[in-house]
PDB file of C-alpha atoms in Angstrom:
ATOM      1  CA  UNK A  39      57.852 110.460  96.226  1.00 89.00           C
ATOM      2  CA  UNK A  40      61.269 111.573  95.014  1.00 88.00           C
ATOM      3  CA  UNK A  41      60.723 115.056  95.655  1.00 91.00           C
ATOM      4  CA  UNK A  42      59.941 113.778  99.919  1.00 94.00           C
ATOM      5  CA  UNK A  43      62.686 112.119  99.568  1.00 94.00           C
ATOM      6  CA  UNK A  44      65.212 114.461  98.483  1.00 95.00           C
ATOM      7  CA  UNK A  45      63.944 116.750 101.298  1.00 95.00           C
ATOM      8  CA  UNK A  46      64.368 114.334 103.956  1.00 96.00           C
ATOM      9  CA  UNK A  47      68.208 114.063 102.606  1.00 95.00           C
ATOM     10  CA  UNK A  48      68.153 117.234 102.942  1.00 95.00           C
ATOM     11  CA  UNK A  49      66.827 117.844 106.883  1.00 96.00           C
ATOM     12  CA  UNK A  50      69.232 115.227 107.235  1.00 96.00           C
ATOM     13  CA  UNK A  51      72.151 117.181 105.437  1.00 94.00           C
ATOM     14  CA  UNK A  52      71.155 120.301 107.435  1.00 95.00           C
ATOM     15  CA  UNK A  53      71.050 118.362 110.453  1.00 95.00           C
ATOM     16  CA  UNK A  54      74.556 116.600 110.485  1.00 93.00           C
ATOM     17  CA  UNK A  55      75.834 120.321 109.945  1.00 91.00           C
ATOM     18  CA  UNK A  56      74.708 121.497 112.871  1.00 91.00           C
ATOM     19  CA  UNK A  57      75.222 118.198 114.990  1.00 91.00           C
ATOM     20  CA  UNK A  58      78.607 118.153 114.151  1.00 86.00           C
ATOM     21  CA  UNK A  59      79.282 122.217 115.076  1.00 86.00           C
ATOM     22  CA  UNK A  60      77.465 121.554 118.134  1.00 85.00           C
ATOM     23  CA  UNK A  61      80.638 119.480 119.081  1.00 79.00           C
ATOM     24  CA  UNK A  62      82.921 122.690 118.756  1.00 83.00           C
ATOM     25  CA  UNK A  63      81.436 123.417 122.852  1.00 84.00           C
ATOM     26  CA  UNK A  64      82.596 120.398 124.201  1.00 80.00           C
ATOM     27  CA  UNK A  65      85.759 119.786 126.334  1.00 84.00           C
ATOM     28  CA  UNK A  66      87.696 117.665 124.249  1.00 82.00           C
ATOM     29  CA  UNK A  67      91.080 118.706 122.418  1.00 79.00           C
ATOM     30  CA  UNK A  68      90.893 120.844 119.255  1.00 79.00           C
ATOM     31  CA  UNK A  69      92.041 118.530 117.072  1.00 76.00           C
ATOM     32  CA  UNK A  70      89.380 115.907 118.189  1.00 79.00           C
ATOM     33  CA  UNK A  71      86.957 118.607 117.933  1.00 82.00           C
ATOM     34  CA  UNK A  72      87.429 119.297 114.150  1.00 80.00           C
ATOM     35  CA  UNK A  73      88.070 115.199 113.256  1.00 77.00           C
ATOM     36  CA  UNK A  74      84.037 115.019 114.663  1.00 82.00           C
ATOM     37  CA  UNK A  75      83.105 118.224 112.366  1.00 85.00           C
ATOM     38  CA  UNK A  76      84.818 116.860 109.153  1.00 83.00           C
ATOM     39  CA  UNK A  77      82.770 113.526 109.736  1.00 84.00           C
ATOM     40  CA  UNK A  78      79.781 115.057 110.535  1.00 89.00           C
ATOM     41  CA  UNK A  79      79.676 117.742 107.817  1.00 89.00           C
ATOM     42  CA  UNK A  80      81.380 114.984 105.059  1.00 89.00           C
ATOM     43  CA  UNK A  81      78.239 112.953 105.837  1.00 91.00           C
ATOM     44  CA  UNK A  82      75.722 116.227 105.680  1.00 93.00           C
ATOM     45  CA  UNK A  83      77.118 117.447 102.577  1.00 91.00           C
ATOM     46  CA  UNK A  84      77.194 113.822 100.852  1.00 92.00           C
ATOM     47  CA  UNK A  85      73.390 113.260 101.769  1.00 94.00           C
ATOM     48  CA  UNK A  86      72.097 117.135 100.026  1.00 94.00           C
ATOM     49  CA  UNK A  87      74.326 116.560  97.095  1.00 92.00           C
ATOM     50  CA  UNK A  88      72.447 112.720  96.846  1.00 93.00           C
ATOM     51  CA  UNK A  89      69.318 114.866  97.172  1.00 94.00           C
ATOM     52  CA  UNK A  90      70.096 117.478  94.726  1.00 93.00           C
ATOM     53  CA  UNK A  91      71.353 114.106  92.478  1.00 93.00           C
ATOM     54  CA  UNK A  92      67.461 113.012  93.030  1.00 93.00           C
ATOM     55  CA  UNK A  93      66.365 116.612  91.646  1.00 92.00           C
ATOM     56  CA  UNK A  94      68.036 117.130  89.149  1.00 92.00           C
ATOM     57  CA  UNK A  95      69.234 113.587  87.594  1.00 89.00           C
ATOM     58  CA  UNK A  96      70.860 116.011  84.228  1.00 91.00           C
ATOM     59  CA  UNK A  97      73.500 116.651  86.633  1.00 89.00           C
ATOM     60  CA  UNK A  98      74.880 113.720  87.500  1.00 89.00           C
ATOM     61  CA  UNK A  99      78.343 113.417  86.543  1.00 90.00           C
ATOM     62  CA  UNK A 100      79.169 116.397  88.103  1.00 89.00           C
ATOM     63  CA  UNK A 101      77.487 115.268  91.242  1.00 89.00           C
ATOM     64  CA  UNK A 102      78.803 112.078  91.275  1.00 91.00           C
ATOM     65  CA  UNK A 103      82.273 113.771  90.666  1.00 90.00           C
ATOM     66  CA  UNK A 104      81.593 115.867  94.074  1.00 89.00           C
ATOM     67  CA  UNK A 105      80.485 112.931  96.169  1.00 89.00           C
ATOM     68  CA  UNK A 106      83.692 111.364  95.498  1.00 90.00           C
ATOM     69  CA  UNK A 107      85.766 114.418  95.532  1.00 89.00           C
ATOM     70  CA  UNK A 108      84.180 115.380  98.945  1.00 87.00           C
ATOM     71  CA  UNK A 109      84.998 111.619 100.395  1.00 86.00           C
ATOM     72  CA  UNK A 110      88.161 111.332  99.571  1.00 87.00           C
ATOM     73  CA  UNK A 111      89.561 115.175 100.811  1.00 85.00           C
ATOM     74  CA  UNK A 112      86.991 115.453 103.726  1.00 81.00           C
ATOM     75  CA  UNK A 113      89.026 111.404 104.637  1.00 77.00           C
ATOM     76  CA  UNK A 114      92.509 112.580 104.416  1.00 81.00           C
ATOM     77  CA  UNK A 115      91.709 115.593 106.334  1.00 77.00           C
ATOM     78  CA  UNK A 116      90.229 113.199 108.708  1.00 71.00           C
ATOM     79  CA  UNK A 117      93.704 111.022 108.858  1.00 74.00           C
ATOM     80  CA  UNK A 118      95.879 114.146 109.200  1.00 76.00           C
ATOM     81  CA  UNK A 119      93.447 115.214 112.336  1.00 70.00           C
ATOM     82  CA  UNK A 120      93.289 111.649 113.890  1.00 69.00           C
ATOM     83  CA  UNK A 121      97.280 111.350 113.213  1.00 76.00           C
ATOM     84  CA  UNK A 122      98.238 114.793 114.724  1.00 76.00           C
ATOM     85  CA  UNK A 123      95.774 114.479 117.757  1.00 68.00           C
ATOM     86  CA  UNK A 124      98.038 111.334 118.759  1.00 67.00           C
ATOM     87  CA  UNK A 125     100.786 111.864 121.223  1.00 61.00           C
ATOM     88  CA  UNK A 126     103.560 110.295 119.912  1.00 56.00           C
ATOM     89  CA  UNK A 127     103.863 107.568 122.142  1.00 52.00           C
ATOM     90  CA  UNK A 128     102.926 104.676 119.644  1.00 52.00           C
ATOM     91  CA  UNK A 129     105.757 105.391 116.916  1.00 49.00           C
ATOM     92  CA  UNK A 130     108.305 105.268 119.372  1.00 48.00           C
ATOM     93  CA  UNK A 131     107.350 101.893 121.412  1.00 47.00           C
ATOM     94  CA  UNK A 132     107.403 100.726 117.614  1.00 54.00           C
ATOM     95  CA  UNK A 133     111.785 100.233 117.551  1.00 50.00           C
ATOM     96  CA  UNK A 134     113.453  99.226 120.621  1.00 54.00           C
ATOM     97  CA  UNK A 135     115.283 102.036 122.586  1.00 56.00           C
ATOM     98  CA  UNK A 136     118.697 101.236 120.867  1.00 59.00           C
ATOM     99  CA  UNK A 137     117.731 102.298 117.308  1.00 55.00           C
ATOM    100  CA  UNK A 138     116.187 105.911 118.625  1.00 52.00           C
TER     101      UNK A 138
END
């Protein structure tokens, strides 16, 4: 049962991988582009290292260690895209026109 189960992980892994690079041929902006190929390949990359976590349970630390690792880069990167995709507008309606 374990073993079915890390394979589906797995297929699903594989699967947000490809999902997410099948966004590259849209018509959106670059930067959008890449913010829905970090997601997608954070959340493929998260579900094969829980399968390979369900093989080989020895390993754990150093899984666990990746999972996190993985999260918390792959969501800055994420931040940085989804900050430097926005146009500007909203940090200057912030002060009123006297302090710019």
């Amino acid at each position: 049962m374990i073993d079915i189960l890390s394979y589906v992980l797995m297929v699903v892994g594989v699967f947000f991988w490809f999902w997410g690079t099948s966004h590259l041929l849209g018509k959106r902006s670059v930067l959008f582009k890449l913010h829905s190929l970090s997601v997608s390949d954070t959340l493929g990359s998260m579900a094969i290292l829980v399968a390979l976590l369900l093989q080989i349970p020895s390993e754990w630390p150093l899984l666990i260690l990746a999972i996190i690792s993985l999260a918390i880069w792959n969501t800055m990167l994420g931040y940085v895209f989804a900050h430097c995709s926005s146009d500007g507008e909203e940090n200057q309606t912030e002060f009123p026109p006297e302090i710019l």
